[in-house]
Each structure stands twice: as C-alpha cells, then as structure tokens.
XYZ file of C-alpha atoms in Angstrom:
592
model
C -5.851 -52.251 5.059
C -5.738 -50.132 1.937
C -5.047 -51.168 -1.628
C -4.908 -49.234 -4.889
C -5.360 -45.951 -3.026
C -8.794 -46.917 -1.694
C -9.609 -46.815 2.027
C -11.384 -50.095 2.716
C -12.133 -49.476 6.395
C -15.863 -49.195 7.174
C -16.960 -45.850 8.557
C -19.274 -46.919 11.378
C -17.848 -48.195 14.662
C -19.570 -51.603 14.701
C -18.499 -52.496 11.170
C -15.023 -51.152 11.833
C -14.689 -53.464 14.829
C -15.702 -56.412 12.666
C -13.173 -55.430 10.012
C -10.329 -55.066 12.495
C -11.257 -58.308 14.263
C -11.187 -60.224 11.000
C -7.860 -58.681 9.995
C -6.379 -59.525 13.386
C -7.500 -63.135 13.128
C -5.575 -63.469 9.897
C -2.196 -62.684 11.415
C -2.275 -63.087 15.178
C -4.406 -63.357 18.267
C -7.767 -61.880 19.129
C -8.723 -61.486 22.784
C -12.113 -62.493 24.065
C -13.676 -62.364 27.469
C -14.560 -66.042 27.591
C -12.637 -68.451 29.771
C -9.958 -70.172 27.746
C -10.695 -68.222 24.572
C -7.173 -67.163 23.779
C -4.348 -67.925 21.472
C -3.608 -67.603 17.767
C -6.505 -66.083 15.846
C -8.748 -68.264 13.744
C -12.244 -68.326 12.272
C -14.010 -68.815 15.598
C -12.125 -65.946 17.239
C -12.688 -63.752 14.197
C -16.407 -64.453 14.221
C -16.657 -63.605 17.914
C -14.670 -60.408 17.499
C -16.699 -59.513 14.425
C -20.052 -59.896 16.127
C -19.378 -58.424 19.535
C -15.970 -56.765 19.584
C -14.145 -57.988 22.688
C -16.636 -59.130 25.346
C -16.350 -57.916 28.913
C -14.894 -59.966 31.721
C -16.274 -59.819 35.225
C -13.451 -61.602 37.008
C -10.427 -60.141 35.340
C -8.391 -60.169 32.182
C -4.847 -60.889 31.032
C -3.490 -59.598 27.727
C 0.066 -60.585 26.909
C 2.446 -62.137 24.435
C 1.875 -65.867 24.203
C -1.342 -67.775 24.906
C 0.467 -70.261 27.148
C 1.717 -67.503 29.431
C -1.691 -65.826 29.363
C -3.278 -69.016 30.686
C -0.891 -68.950 33.660
C -2.191 -65.487 34.544
C -5.783 -66.551 34.014
C -5.162 -69.459 36.368
C -4.150 -67.004 39.079
C -7.422 -65.123 38.567
C -9.441 -68.327 38.620
C -7.742 -69.222 41.897
C -8.990 -66.012 43.496
C -5.960 -63.851 42.757
C -5.993 -60.224 41.722
C -4.437 -58.390 38.773
C -1.030 -58.292 40.459
C -1.059 -62.047 41.061
C -2.037 -62.566 37.420
C 0.793 -60.312 36.228
C 3.392 -62.174 38.298
C 2.204 -65.596 37.118
C 2.113 -64.454 33.491
C 5.594 -62.931 33.677
C 7.147 -66.091 35.117
C 5.504 -68.192 32.412
C 6.904 -65.799 29.794
C 10.380 -66.573 31.176
C 9.922 -70.082 29.778
C 7.936 -69.448 26.603
C 10.013 -66.436 25.447
C 13.433 -67.388 26.842
C 15.405 -64.877 24.744
C 13.066 -61.983 25.501
C 12.541 -62.131 29.272
C 13.664 -64.029 32.330
C 15.444 -64.184 35.663
C 18.405 -62.421 34.043
C 16.315 -59.498 32.801
C 14.965 -56.101 33.807
C 11.969 -53.811 33.279
C 9.325 -51.819 35.091
C 5.616 -51.666 35.813
C 2.826 -49.328 36.815
C 0.327 -50.737 39.319
C -3.039 -49.112 40.058
C -4.381 -50.054 43.508
C -8.168 -49.775 43.485
C -8.429 -49.850 47.279
C -6.401 -46.677 47.759
C -7.154 -45.254 44.265
C -3.443 -44.632 43.890
C -0.836 -45.820 41.410
C 2.766 -46.770 42.019
C 5.686 -47.349 39.650
C 8.096 -50.185 40.350
C 11.319 -49.965 38.340
C 13.647 -52.945 38.186
C 16.134 -51.697 35.622
C 19.385 -53.566 35.094
C 22.331 -51.698 36.574
C 25.941 -51.796 35.396
C 28.156 -53.926 37.616
C 30.830 -52.498 39.890
C 33.515 -53.599 37.424
C 32.035 -51.479 34.630
C 33.795 -48.177 33.947
C 33.056 -45.332 31.502
C 35.929 -46.352 29.235
C 35.598 -50.140 29.529
C 35.101 -50.600 25.785
C 37.218 -47.653 24.666
C 40.235 -49.634 23.438
C 37.952 -51.907 21.396
C 35.647 -49.179 20.076
C 35.302 -49.284 16.292
C 32.722 -46.532 15.877
C 29.039 -45.826 15.872
C 26.773 -48.342 14.199
C 25.403 -46.512 11.195
C 22.080 -44.891 11.884
C 21.997 -45.360 15.655
C 23.314 -42.694 17.997
C 23.214 -44.979 21.064
C 24.457 -48.175 19.473
C 28.186 -48.621 19.012
C 30.307 -51.237 17.320
C 32.872 -52.768 19.672
C 35.451 -55.302 18.509
C 34.182 -58.811 19.110
C 30.732 -57.405 19.986
C 31.652 -57.769 23.663
C 29.134 -55.065 24.601
C 26.240 -57.227 23.383
C 27.330 -60.870 23.690
C 29.228 -62.636 26.457
C 29.827 -61.897 30.122
C 30.992 -58.291 29.669
C 27.624 -57.341 28.141
C 25.603 -58.303 31.231
C 24.345 -56.001 34.000
C 22.881 -56.770 37.416
C 19.360 -58.117 36.736
C 16.204 -56.776 38.309
C 13.160 -58.737 37.153
C 12.736 -61.136 40.083
C 13.280 -58.273 42.544
C 10.614 -56.234 40.758
C 8.049 -59.023 40.677
C 8.735 -59.795 44.332
C 8.277 -56.129 45.260
C 4.927 -55.960 43.465
C 3.714 -59.212 45.008
C 4.872 -58.201 48.506
C 2.881 -54.977 48.301
C -0.232 -56.065 46.444
C -0.367 -59.847 45.910
C -2.990 -62.063 47.532
C -2.034 -65.595 46.458
C 1.018 -67.513 47.732
C 4.202 -66.644 45.837
C 5.032 -70.311 45.144
C 1.598 -70.805 43.632
C 2.260 -68.037 41.096
C 5.651 -69.474 40.086
C 4.337 -73.045 39.801
C 2.894 -72.807 36.236
C 6.295 -71.713 34.938
C 7.980 -74.614 36.743
C 5.589 -77.072 35.093
C 6.186 -75.494 31.681
C 9.919 -75.789 32.108
C 9.825 -79.420 33.239
C 7.183 -80.615 30.769
C 8.217 -78.439 27.836
C 6.052 -76.658 25.306
C 5.654 -76.854 21.560
C 7.826 -74.218 19.925
C 5.663 -71.768 17.959
C 6.652 -70.669 14.486
C 7.587 -67.168 15.669
C 10.115 -68.493 18.215
C 11.497 -71.074 15.803
C 12.168 -68.300 13.310
C 14.355 -66.571 15.862
C 16.308 -69.760 16.503
C 17.365 -69.907 12.849
C 18.469 -66.262 12.489
C 22.067 -66.160 11.234
C 22.449 -62.596 9.922
C 23.113 -59.379 11.820
C 20.173 -56.982 11.898
C 20.254 -53.565 10.256
C 20.574 -52.026 13.717
C 23.653 -54.081 14.588
C 22.137 -56.875 16.675
C 24.224 -60.060 16.568
C 22.166 -62.975 15.143
C 20.617 -65.557 17.414
C 22.604 -68.467 16.026
C 25.825 -66.674 17.017
C 24.551 -65.669 20.448
C 23.217 -69.052 21.384
C 26.685 -70.593 20.993
C 28.348 -68.026 23.278
C 28.310 -70.516 26.155
C 28.105 -74.301 26.120
C 25.222 -74.193 28.579
C 23.227 -72.004 26.190
C 23.918 -74.169 23.137
C 22.821 -77.326 24.974
C 19.430 -75.790 25.751
C 18.615 -73.755 22.659
C 20.083 -75.977 19.949
C 18.928 -79.508 19.280
C 22.230 -81.386 18.886
C 23.734 -78.333 17.252
C 20.755 -77.680 14.974
C 18.174 -74.933 15.574
C 14.888 -76.106 17.036
C 11.972 -76.301 14.605
C 8.360 -75.241 15.039
C 6.300 -77.907 16.767
C 9.226 -79.517 18.579
C 9.190 -79.693 22.375
C 11.503 -77.340 24.298
C 12.248 -78.673 27.787
C 14.248 -76.526 30.261
C 14.884 -78.648 33.367
C 17.721 -76.528 34.770
C 15.468 -73.489 34.580
C 12.723 -75.469 36.336
C 15.048 -76.232 39.247
C 16.092 -72.557 39.434
C 12.440 -71.525 39.584
C 11.814 -74.093 42.326
C 14.472 -72.336 44.419
C 12.834 -68.971 43.677
C 9.390 -70.352 44.543
C 10.723 -71.503 47.904
C 13.104 -68.658 48.756
C 11.668 -65.638 46.952
C 13.866 -62.901 45.518
C 16.472 -63.339 48.267
C 17.723 -66.561 46.727
C 18.612 -64.688 43.521
C 20.313 -61.730 45.174
C 21.657 -63.056 48.461
C 21.263 -66.837 48.464
C 22.306 -69.963 46.602
C 21.609 -68.637 43.103
C 23.484 -65.405 43.831
C 26.565 -67.327 44.923
C 26.548 -69.441 41.775
C 26.103 -66.341 39.603
C 28.956 -64.496 41.297
C 31.327 -67.447 40.941
C 30.461 -67.877 37.262
C 30.978 -64.203 36.434
C 34.252 -64.082 38.336
C 35.569 -67.090 36.389
C 34.571 -65.556 33.062
C 35.560 -61.926 33.531
C 32.049 -60.578 34.007
C 31.228 -57.126 35.357
C 28.864 -58.021 38.214
C 29.800 -59.331 41.666
C 28.080 -60.852 44.670
C 28.133 -57.406 46.290
C 26.284 -55.965 43.275
C 23.581 -58.606 43.619
C 23.293 -58.126 47.382
C 22.927 -54.367 46.981
C 20.226 -54.541 44.320
C 16.742 -53.239 45.125
C 13.795 -52.246 42.967
C 12.813 -48.567 42.915
C 9.299 -47.699 44.061
C 7.898 -44.212 43.437
C 4.900 -42.170 42.331
C 4.517 -42.455 38.548
C 5.424 -39.631 36.217
C 2.166 -37.828 35.463
C 0.835 -35.875 32.524
C -2.540 -34.844 31.193
C -4.073 -35.251 27.756
C -7.451 -33.754 26.883
C -8.734 -34.049 30.438
C -7.254 -37.515 31.055
C -4.391 -38.328 33.404
C -1.508 -40.377 32.007
C 0.655 -42.332 34.470
C 3.920 -43.892 33.361
C 7.495 -44.574 34.399
C 10.391 -42.213 35.089
C 13.785 -41.962 33.431
C 15.742 -43.910 32.337
C 12.422 -45.267 31.013
C 10.404 -43.382 28.421
C 7.177 -42.441 30.191
C 8.151 -38.764 30.132
C 8.702 -38.953 26.374
C 5.222 -40.443 25.853
C 3.797 -37.506 27.800
C 5.922 -35.048 25.814
C 4.486 -36.351 22.521
C 0.948 -36.147 23.886
C 1.582 -32.581 25.065
C 2.640 -31.666 21.531
C -0.472 -33.283 20.021
C -2.782 -31.600 22.505
C -2.391 -28.319 20.605
C -4.116 -29.766 17.539
C -7.620 -31.036 16.748
C -6.759 -34.653 16.042
C -10.370 -35.920 16.188
C -11.138 -33.749 13.153
C -8.501 -35.580 11.093
C -9.051 -38.861 9.273
C -7.131 -41.545 11.105
C -4.188 -42.838 9.098
C -4.453 -40.206 6.368
C -1.515 -38.038 5.354
C -2.295 -35.052 7.613
C -2.673 -37.302 10.656
C 0.479 -39.304 9.865
C 2.605 -36.212 9.322
C 1.364 -34.368 12.420
C 1.857 -37.276 14.782
C 5.193 -38.142 13.159
C 6.508 -34.612 13.638
C 5.566 -34.733 17.320
C 7.498 -37.996 17.636
C 10.658 -36.754 15.940
C 10.791 -33.621 18.105
C 10.561 -35.763 21.235
C 13.463 -37.920 20.015
C 15.656 -34.867 19.609
C 15.002 -34.077 23.276
C 15.680 -37.741 24.093
C 19.177 -37.509 22.680
C 19.754 -34.240 24.459
C 18.434 -35.102 27.925
C 17.741 -38.788 28.654
C 19.813 -40.727 31.178
C 19.665 -42.275 34.640
C 18.518 -39.489 37.012
C 20.756 -40.924 39.740
C 23.713 -39.767 37.648
C 22.476 -36.652 35.804
C 20.308 -33.644 36.566
C 16.771 -34.985 36.182
C 15.216 -33.336 33.096
C 11.708 -34.742 33.631
C 10.145 -31.369 34.475
C 11.377 -30.049 31.131
C 10.184 -33.060 29.162
C 6.623 -33.086 30.535
C 6.214 -29.305 30.531
C 3.269 -27.840 28.607
C 5.449 -24.772 27.980
C 8.117 -26.942 26.363
C 5.470 -28.447 24.090
C 4.168 -25.001 23.116
C 7.704 -23.963 22.209
C 8.332 -27.046 20.059
C 5.006 -26.760 18.215
C 6.531 -23.906 16.219
C 8.669 -26.488 14.407
C 5.544 -28.521 13.573
C 3.665 -25.482 12.314
C 6.599 -24.452 10.111
C 7.186 -28.065 8.991
C 10.774 -27.731 10.157
C 13.198 -29.823 12.154
C 15.947 -28.513 14.443
C 19.372 -28.681 12.781
C 20.918 -31.135 15.270
C 18.879 -34.198 14.272
C 20.860 -37.452 13.930
C 19.776 -40.818 12.618
C 18.839 -43.280 15.346
C 16.754 -46.279 14.320
C 15.012 -48.138 17.122
C 16.021 -51.199 19.109
C 14.895 -54.661 18.126
C 11.667 -56.187 19.480
C 13.256 -58.532 22.068
C 11.016 -57.393 24.911
C 7.622 -58.477 26.210
C 4.691 -56.677 27.813
C 1.585 -57.730 29.682
C -1.481 -55.880 30.930
C -3.916 -57.173 33.560
C -7.008 -55.955 35.387
C -9.439 -57.500 37.865
C -13.025 -57.071 39.033
C -11.963 -54.864 41.954
C -10.403 -52.294 39.613
C -6.730 -53.151 40.220
C -4.603 -53.101 37.088
C -0.999 -53.634 36.043
C 1.069 -52.543 33.027
C 4.323 -54.527 33.111
C 7.149 -54.544 30.560
C 10.190 -56.795 31.017
C 13.067 -57.798 28.789
C 16.554 -59.209 28.299
C 17.461 -56.416 25.880
C 18.387 -58.547 22.881
C 20.004 -61.242 25.103
C 23.693 -61.962 25.643
C 23.886 -65.681 24.887
C 25.240 -66.286 28.400
C 23.715 -69.084 30.477
C 25.266 -69.843 33.867
C 25.908 -73.578 34.044
C 23.048 -75.368 35.807
C 20.752 -72.326 36.171
C 19.108 -72.562 32.745
C 18.226 -68.922 32.055
C 19.710 -66.499 29.524
C 21.276 -63.260 30.701
C 20.506 -59.729 29.519
C 22.875 -57.714 27.324
C 21.960 -54.345 28.794
C 25.476 -52.919 28.312
C 24.815 -52.760 24.565
C 22.624 -49.659 24.909
C 25.100 -47.614 26.962
C 27.180 -44.947 25.242
C 30.835 -46.126 25.482
C 32.058 -42.527 25.228
C 32.455 -40.902 28.664
C 30.746 -37.655 29.620
C 27.385 -38.231 27.930
C 23.999 -38.547 29.711
C 23.889 -42.240 28.807
C 27.573 -43.060 29.425
C 28.625 -46.091 31.495
C 29.098 -45.967 35.270
C 28.930 -48.630 38.021
C 25.364 -48.937 39.309
C 23.910 -46.931 36.425
C 20.907 -47.946 34.320
C 20.914 -47.213 30.598
C 18.042 -45.509 28.803
C 15.227 -47.667 27.462
C 12.049 -47.266 25.435
C 10.042 -49.151 28.065
C 6.975 -47.081 29.007
C 4.083 -48.986 30.629
C 1.129 -46.667 31.113
C -2.219 -46.385 32.870
C -4.698 -43.736 31.687
C -7.341 -42.326 34.041
C -10.589 -40.491 33.311
C -12.090 -38.719 36.308
C -9.739 -40.695 38.529
C -10.759 -44.103 37.139
C -8.552 -46.286 34.903
C -9.770 -46.587 31.309
C -6.654 -47.972 29.606
C -3.720 -50.154 30.658
C -1.059 -50.525 27.998
C 2.548 -51.066 27.048
C 4.593 -52.601 24.271
C 7.663 -54.480 23.093
C 9.942 -53.086 20.424
C 12.793 -50.975 21.788
C 12.365 -47.243 21.226
C 9.279 -47.962 19.157
C 7.598 -48.915 22.425
C 7.048 -45.330 23.484
C 5.627 -44.309 20.099
C 3.274 -47.284 20.073
C 2.062 -46.484 23.602
C 1.412 -42.902 22.515
C -0.490 -44.212 19.461
C -2.706 -46.357 21.666
C -3.506 -43.531 24.064
C -4.345 -41.161 21.209
C -6.385 -43.813 19.396
C -8.421 -44.373 22.551
C -8.990 -40.728 23.498
C -9.013 -38.955 20.118
C -10.732 -41.604 18.009
C -12.827 -43.477 20.605
C -11.350 -46.865 19.692
C -11.716 -50.029 21.710
C -8.554 -51.631 23.074
C -8.497 -54.123 20.201
C -8.971 -51.401 17.594
C -6.369 -49.144 19.199
C -3.618 -51.775 18.976
C -4.670 -53.247 15.616
C -4.811 -50.231 13.297
C -1.650 -49.467 11.292
C 1.125 -47.531 13.038
C 4.046 -45.368 12.010
C 7.206 -44.156 13.692
C 9.485 -41.165 13.072
C 12.703 -41.305 15.043
C 15.355 -40.243 12.546
C 15.240 -38.823 9.020
C 12.978 -41.622 7.804
C 9.272 -41.706 8.597
C 8.648 -45.456 8.832
C 5.156 -46.747 8.114
C 3.594 -50.165 8.183
C 2.791 -51.512 4.697
C -0.909 -50.620 4.737
C 0.062 -46.961 5.117
C 3.313 -46.962 3.171
C 1.850 -48.110 -0.136
C -1.177 -45.862 0.273
C 0.592 -42.652 1.342
C 4.125 -42.916 -0.043
C 3.681 -40.598 -3.017
C 1.654 -38.018 -1.113
C 4.113 -37.769 1.777
C 7.124 -37.721 -0.512
C 5.414 -34.904 -2.340
C 5.477 -33.002 0.948
C 9.243 -33.429 1.108
C 9.313 -36.290 3.631
C 11.593 -39.325 3.382
C 9.513 -42.421 4.039
C 10.264 -46.105 4.487
C 8.280 -49.353 4.601
C 8.397 -51.232 7.903
C 6.357 -54.344 8.599
C 6.583 -54.188 12.397
C 6.202 -51.040 14.492
C 6.265 -52.524 18.023
C 3.921 -55.060 19.598
C 1.266 -53.690 21.952
C -0.955 -55.260 24.577
C -3.765 -53.243 26.141
C -6.755 -53.568 28.432
C -9.694 -51.199 28.060
C -11.871 -50.480 31.094
C -15.325 -48.869 31.088
C -15.215 -46.721 34.250
C -19.011 -46.745 34.573
C -19.651 -50.477 34.272
C -16.253 -51.992 35.015
C -16.457 -53.883 31.718
C -13.028 -55.105 30.596
C -11.908 -55.536 26.995
C -8.671 -57.017 25.743
C -6.413 -55.763 22.976
C -3.591 -58.182 22.107
C -1.560 -56.998 19.138
C -2.208 -59.074 15.990
C 1.334 -58.316 14.795
C 2.977 -61.055 16.817
C 2.480 -64.179 18.883
C -0.140 -62.607 21.135
C -2.926 -63.828 23.342
C -5.764 -62.533 25.441
C -7.990 -64.199 27.997
C -10.390 -63.379 30.782
C -11.982 -65.335 33.586
C -15.325 -64.924 35.312
C-alpha cells in the first residue's frame, strides 16, 4: 500500500476502511453482513465495504476460506443453528473444497465460547503418532536438517512427509463430534449433508486450488511438490489428476468415494471413523502398506477438552489453545509488547515493525527451547505466559540484541485452514484444522487424503519434539477468542504453519492497539521474524528495506504471511463484522 516511499493510507478511520476494502476486493474476498454476499471480491463488494465497512449481522456470521464452504455454514445458521453448528458444517464443506488442506484424515483444535455459561472451552484434536512409531524410526534414513528449519529434517525418500509412514492417527472428526455433542443444536447429519452434496455433485476448481495441482518443485522449506504427492497412491492419482494431467481452473472436481465416506459419518458419527466400518478399512490398509497406525490406535483416540490457556493484554483477556499448539506463544508475544506504547507508533512504520518483530523472534527462541507435547515433557506453559518472563526478555529488545543461541527456522507452508463463527446469542468458535502439508495417501474407496503430521517431529531422540507413540508434534495452530469485560470482541485464527501464531498476534494487537475493524486488522500488511531474516510483505519491504537494513537488520520480501479469518463483535450492541483475509481464496457471509 506504499509506493516510492509515500504512505498512501488515509489517516481517518472511515477513509481508511474504504481504502482497505478496495484493496481487498482487488485480490481476494470481502465479507459483508448481507445474506449470500460472499465470495471473491469484486466491484460490488468493494463498493459496499468502501461505504459502510463490514455491516453487522443479527443472525450470525461465518468467516472462512472458500465461499462455497462459507455458504454451508450460513445454511446451518439459516436453519436455526448456532455458531457451533455453523462451524461444523463449514469444516465438513472445507474437507471437499480444500482436499489437500483439511479433511477426515486431519487434525487441529478450536476454542468455543458458550454464551449461556459465559465460559470458554478448548477442544484439541491433534494427530498423534501411531503405536508403531518410535523415536529412531527414521534414524537410518536421516540425511540431515533441511537448511533453515530446525524442526524439519530430510529423510531418504521423504518417507516422513509422503506415504504411509508419514501419517499419524487423525483427530478432526473426533473434534468436530465433541464440539457438536456439547454445544450443537441441529442434527449431526444435517450439518454433514452440504459436504456430501458437494462431493457427489462436484464444484468448479478455483484458480488457487488449480495452481496447487500443478506444483512440481520442492518448496524452499523442503515440502515435496503436489504433483509428486498426488501420485503416491493410485487412489489419490485417480481423484486428483484428470487422466494423469493436473486439473485446471474451472473444471469440475467430483469426489464420490468421499461422499460415501461422509454418508457413513453422517449416519454413524465419529464412532464409524474410530471404531466402526471406516476404522476397520483404515487399519487393514495401513497394515498392508507398512503404516504406523493400528485399529487399537484409532479405538483409543479421544479429543482433549480443557480450559483455554489464558493471558491478558491491556485489560483484555486472551483465550487460546495449549501446547503442543501455539496459544501460549501468542500470549508471550503480547506480554512482551505490553511493556511498550504501541498506540503511539505509526502502524507499519519502521519503529513498529522492528519492535513487534523483536518480540516475535524472542518468542521463537523460547519455542525451540520449550515447546512439545505436555503429555511427554514438563509443561512449560507457566513460563511462557509469565509476565515476569516477558519483563526479563524485554532487556534484549531494549538493547536491540538477540540471545546467542538463535537458529534459522523458516515457517511451515500454508496448507491449513481456519474458520471463525459467531451467532446472535453470543456463542462463537475459532477453529483451525489441517492435513499438515498432506501425505498423498488415499485409502482405496474412502476418498480422503491423509495428513503427514510425522514431518514436523524431530527424528533425533531426546528432544522436546522427538517422536513417541501417542505423541502430538508441535504446531503453529493458535485459534483465539479475545474478551473485554468478559464479553467476546474478537474471534480469530489463521493458516500458514508457524506464521499462524504471529498473524493471530498481529490481529489482536491491530484490534486493541490501533482500534481496527476485523476487516482492517486482517487486511493491513504483516511481517514475521522467526529466524535471522525479518520477512515483510511487499508493501512494507519496498518501503522500509533501506531504513531497516540501516539499523543492522537482515530483511526479506515475502508475499504471503499467513491467511487470517476473524470476526469482530461489538460487546454493547452485539453487532458482528467479518474479516476474511484478502490474501487468499477467502469468503465471508452472515445471515439474519
């Protein structure tokens, strides 16, 4: 949003909203509160956003990746469902419309705020290593660390990220079932039905998904290209290639096997995946192909339900997920920032970028030192969210120093999806789910792609994130709900690996420190400092490069720093506003 060193953003809030709305319409989706007003941004959406911001919604709102999936959630609200029903319906539809980002074979977590009890609950459904996984399972094939990533390792044949030995016990259906069992109001089968229809009837492949289908080169962070993954199993190639050729934008993707799997789930609930017909077919397939999970692993799987990790930021309460998720790291960054007068800084100027970046990099040093599955390590959460810890680390910010043990660790790829929902009663959900970067494995006849969660474990024994049966690896997932005076004002989360947690922190700070709407908070340029390079989106990079380099910082240009989806809530009026990220295939919609 800056060119030739000139800040083009209007100063007043109303004009700024118009500017951001227009910019969003140029590259993605703009949310509105009108029924059916969702999908890729265009002139009509830009005009609406420019004139009014994001209108309120009296019935509820869904903000998520993909306008088709958003409409499934909106349908649940129209049918009398609440925010939890909408989240479940949206997530199932995302299984079909983002088949290499989320699905039955995936994992994730959510934070649910229950307006009736005025309490929040976290539901974690992380993938867990199968009983055949051992700390040294990849040791004989280990080739070394992937350059620039402390938690990503090169294994011969890439068997830790593609194929059956990369897959862990999935959790997504168990997590959605747990949330619906506790809070849902509509019939389970009704919420799964839109996804079944999508799978049977097909949907037109958007340009963003088609681009993924054609990827043939390994990413800079070591992720095997899609075209290689999709041919890992014959069942996968039959679905995701069109007679051996990648699908093109505008073509119809039909997934009938997946539809039949979802019909079984609609009828039998989560039990069919973990203890019924689907579980038996999964176990047989993995046994035949040397996989790490067994029928006993599936039968033993349960989602974890607990009080969210809590922090405070300038009088607000921040609720997020526990380790091995990254909610505690979000709170740690906010604790560091709380010692400075951010509202006095110009947003996106050099002082603001450097200060926030230094808080991020300090939190990542603690991440490497402490983060792991608390079932297997001493839980360090009290340290991470401590105000005293933040006060201690601020000395490094003030001296413009970094601890000597920093290592390079670029973030994960953006193969994750998030959704945020809220309803007229005040219930709200922040839900992030993923396949990791997907394994390429499809069990014959079931139609869904499996996770590759083993890729993010450390294959060296004795580390906090080392492999063990039943263990969950660390993840950047960090859905969050922010309260003011006990009332929700922001529901947010993101896709983008470890960039998720930084983007969530950005959104919270943008809302509280700079009084931005949900759409503004997710649309303004972002930056991320995780290793020795401070990565900035182009609007900032070209504007601030020389100034920050003059301060001795190493900077890099990055076009995509996570993809956020947020709901803003006015605690006085109940007015809802949507903030779908214009960076990707987003969508926002509300129903009255």
